[in-house]
GROMACS .gro file of C-alpha atoms in nm:
model
  130
    1MET     CA    1   1.856   2.357  -0.243
    2LEU     CA    2   2.079   2.078  -0.282
    3ARG     CA    3   1.963   1.941   0.075
    4THR     CA    4   1.552   1.975  -0.070
    5ASN     CA    5   1.591   1.895  -0.384
    6LEU     CA    6   1.722   1.543  -0.259
    7ASN     CA    7   1.438   1.467   0.058
    8ASN     CA    8   1.220   1.592  -0.236
    9PHE     CA    9   1.307   1.242  -0.437
   10PHE     CA   10   1.244   1.043  -0.094
   11ILE     CA   11   0.968   1.123  -0.027
   12ILE     CA   12   0.807   1.062  -0.412
   13THR     CA   13   1.074   0.743  -0.395
   14SER     CA   14   0.859   0.673  -0.120
   15VAL     CA   15   0.555   0.774  -0.221
   16VAL     CA   16   0.633   0.525  -0.572
   17VAL     CA   17   0.761   0.282  -0.363
   18GLY     CA   18   0.439   0.245  -0.121
   19LEU     CA   19   0.154   0.314  -0.413
   20PHE     CA   20   0.423  -0.041  -0.597
   21ALA     CA   21   0.284  -0.205  -0.314
   22ILE     CA   22  -0.112  -0.137  -0.364
   23LEU     CA   23  -0.010  -0.172  -0.769
   24LEU     CA   24   0.047  -0.558  -0.665
   25ILE     CA   25  -0.245  -0.594  -0.453
   26TRP     CA   26  -0.454  -0.509  -0.794
   27VAL     CA   27  -0.255  -0.705  -1.014
   28TYR     CA   28  -0.348  -1.049  -0.747
   29LEU     CA   29  -0.687  -0.930  -0.814
   30TRP     CA   30  -0.691  -0.975  -1.189
   31GLU     CA   31  -0.479  -1.237  -1.207
   32THR     CA   32  -0.691  -1.394  -0.994
   33SER     CA   33  -1.032  -1.287  -1.119
   34ARG     CA   34  -0.962  -1.380  -1.502
   35GLY     CA   35  -0.909  -1.743  -1.329
   36LEU     CA   36  -0.499  -1.765  -1.353
   37LYS     CA   37  -0.329  -1.935  -1.006
   38ILE     CA   38  -0.001  -1.767  -1.101
   39THR     CA   39   0.116  -1.719  -0.739
   40GLU     CA   40  -0.007  -1.742  -0.403
   41ILE     CA   41  -0.141  -1.451  -0.273
   42GLN     CA   42   0.224  -1.504   0.047
   43ILE     CA   43   0.398  -1.459  -0.220
   44TYR     CA   44   0.220  -1.117  -0.358
   45LYS     CA   45   0.232  -1.052   0.087
   46ASN     CA   46   0.561  -1.106   0.067
   47TYR     CA   47   0.704  -0.844  -0.134
   48VAL     CA   48   0.324  -0.559  -0.098
   49ASN     CA   49   0.466  -0.601   0.275
   50CYS     CA   50   0.937  -0.485   0.195
   51SER     CA   51   0.725  -0.198   0.005
   52PHE     CA   52   0.483  -0.154   0.225
   53ALA     CA   53   0.689  -0.155   0.514
   54PHE     CA   54   1.014   0.008   0.299
   55ALA     CA   55   0.798   0.332   0.238
   56LEU     CA   56   0.642   0.362   0.605
   57VAL     CA   57   1.039   0.404   0.774
   58MET     CA   58   1.130   0.635   0.513
   59LEU     CA   59   0.806   0.830   0.495
   60VAL     CA   60   0.907   0.852   0.956
   61ILE     CA   61   1.277   0.967   0.843
   62LEU     CA   62   1.173   1.206   0.654
   63TRP     CA   63   0.943   1.353   0.864
   64ILE     CA   64   1.168   1.333   1.156
   65THR     CA   65   1.517   1.479   1.017
   66THR     CA   66   1.311   1.703   0.795
   67GLN     CA   67   1.192   2.052   0.834
   68GLY     CA   68   0.942   2.265   0.693
   69LEU     CA   69   0.784   1.869   0.487
   70ASP     CA   70   0.541   1.836   0.743
   71SER     CA   71   0.244   1.926   0.460
   72LYS     CA   72   0.439   1.793   0.157
   73LEU     CA   73   0.463   1.478   0.422
   74MET     CA   74   0.087   1.497   0.517
   75ILE     CA   75   0.025   1.413   0.176
   76CYS     CA   76   0.206   1.107   0.118
   77PHE     CA   77   0.087   0.969   0.449
   78LEU     CA   78  -0.301   1.086   0.314
   79ILE     CA   79  -0.219   0.911  -0.056
   80LEU     CA   80  -0.062   0.606   0.103
   81THR     CA   81  -0.339   0.615   0.339
   82VAL     CA   82  -0.683   0.654   0.072
   83GLY     CA   83  -0.487   0.471  -0.162
   84TRP     CA   84  -0.527   0.102   0.129
   85ILE     CA   85  -0.871   0.237   0.210
   86VAL     CA   86  -0.996   0.182  -0.196
   87THR     CA   87  -0.844  -0.107  -0.249
   88ALA     CA   88  -0.958  -0.251   0.117
   89ILE     CA   89  -1.366  -0.133  -0.022
   90GLY     CA   90  -1.202  -0.218  -0.493
   91THR     CA   91  -1.138  -0.593  -0.333
   92LEU     CA   92  -1.504  -0.642  -0.130
   93ILE     CA   93  -1.647  -0.563  -0.400
   94PHE     CA   94  -1.473  -0.670  -0.699
   95SER     CA   95  -1.470  -1.040  -0.535
   96ALA     CA   96  -1.893  -0.946  -0.536
   97ILE     CA   97  -1.951  -0.874  -0.895
   98VAL     CA   98  -1.636  -1.080  -1.034
   99LYS     CA   99  -1.782  -1.420  -1.184
  100ASN     CA  100  -1.559  -1.683  -1.090
  101SER     CA  101  -1.582  -1.995  -0.871
  102VAL     CA  102  -1.633  -1.954  -0.517
  103GLU     CA  103  -1.247  -2.053  -0.445
  104ASP     CA  104  -1.176  -1.760  -0.597
  105LYS     CA  105  -1.384  -1.543  -0.448
  106ARG     CA  106  -1.265  -1.611  -0.118
  107ALA     CA  107  -0.893  -1.582  -0.267
  108MET     CA  108  -0.935  -1.243  -0.297
  109ARG     CA  109  -1.088  -1.112  -0.009
  110GLU     CA  110  -0.763  -1.288   0.154
  111ALA     CA  111  -0.684  -0.963   0.061
  112ILE     CA  112  -0.825  -0.762   0.297
  113LEU     CA  113  -0.779  -0.767   0.582
  114PRO     CA  114  -0.410  -0.756   0.502
  115CYS     CA  115  -0.518  -0.399   0.348
  116ILE     CA  116  -0.743  -0.309   0.675
  117PHE     CA  117  -0.403  -0.339   0.899
  118LYS     CA  118  -0.170  -0.139   0.662
  119VAL     CA  119  -0.473   0.169   0.670
  120ILE     CA  120  -0.456   0.061   1.095
  121ILE     CA  121  -0.037   0.099   1.110
  122MET     CA  122  -0.127   0.447   0.870
  123VAL     CA  123  -0.308   0.602   1.113
  124ALA     CA  124  -0.103   0.432   1.489
  125VAL     CA  125   0.196   0.583   1.276
  126LEU     CA  126   0.091   0.895   1.154
  127TRP     CA  127  -0.100   1.007   1.537
  128LEU     CA  128   0.288   0.885   1.644
  129VAL     CA  129   0.456   1.068   1.441
  130TYR     CA  130   0.239   1.389   1.404
   0.00000   0.00000   0.00000
């Protein structure tokens, strides 16, 4: 019973940290769309990459070390992958409709490629683990 609760806690933690990385990208987009340049994209990339790596490693470790949680872990991978796809598409659309300078739009579009790479990484890891 305790082992199941602990595994569920780890799954929830992994998804929350993974979604936090996605939220950071949306905060950066919102900040750039308003013309505020509080931080550069490189600082956001560091925070996003750390959160993404933690979530991915935690999910893979859970997938390898537990039994009977495959369906839950598959849903978690699916949630995070769809989140990154929506973020990549949303970034492209958001940067196209915002009435800002070309420099701000270019800064917003810098977030698209890392999102696409994260989708590729998620799918590749899921393929290797499954």
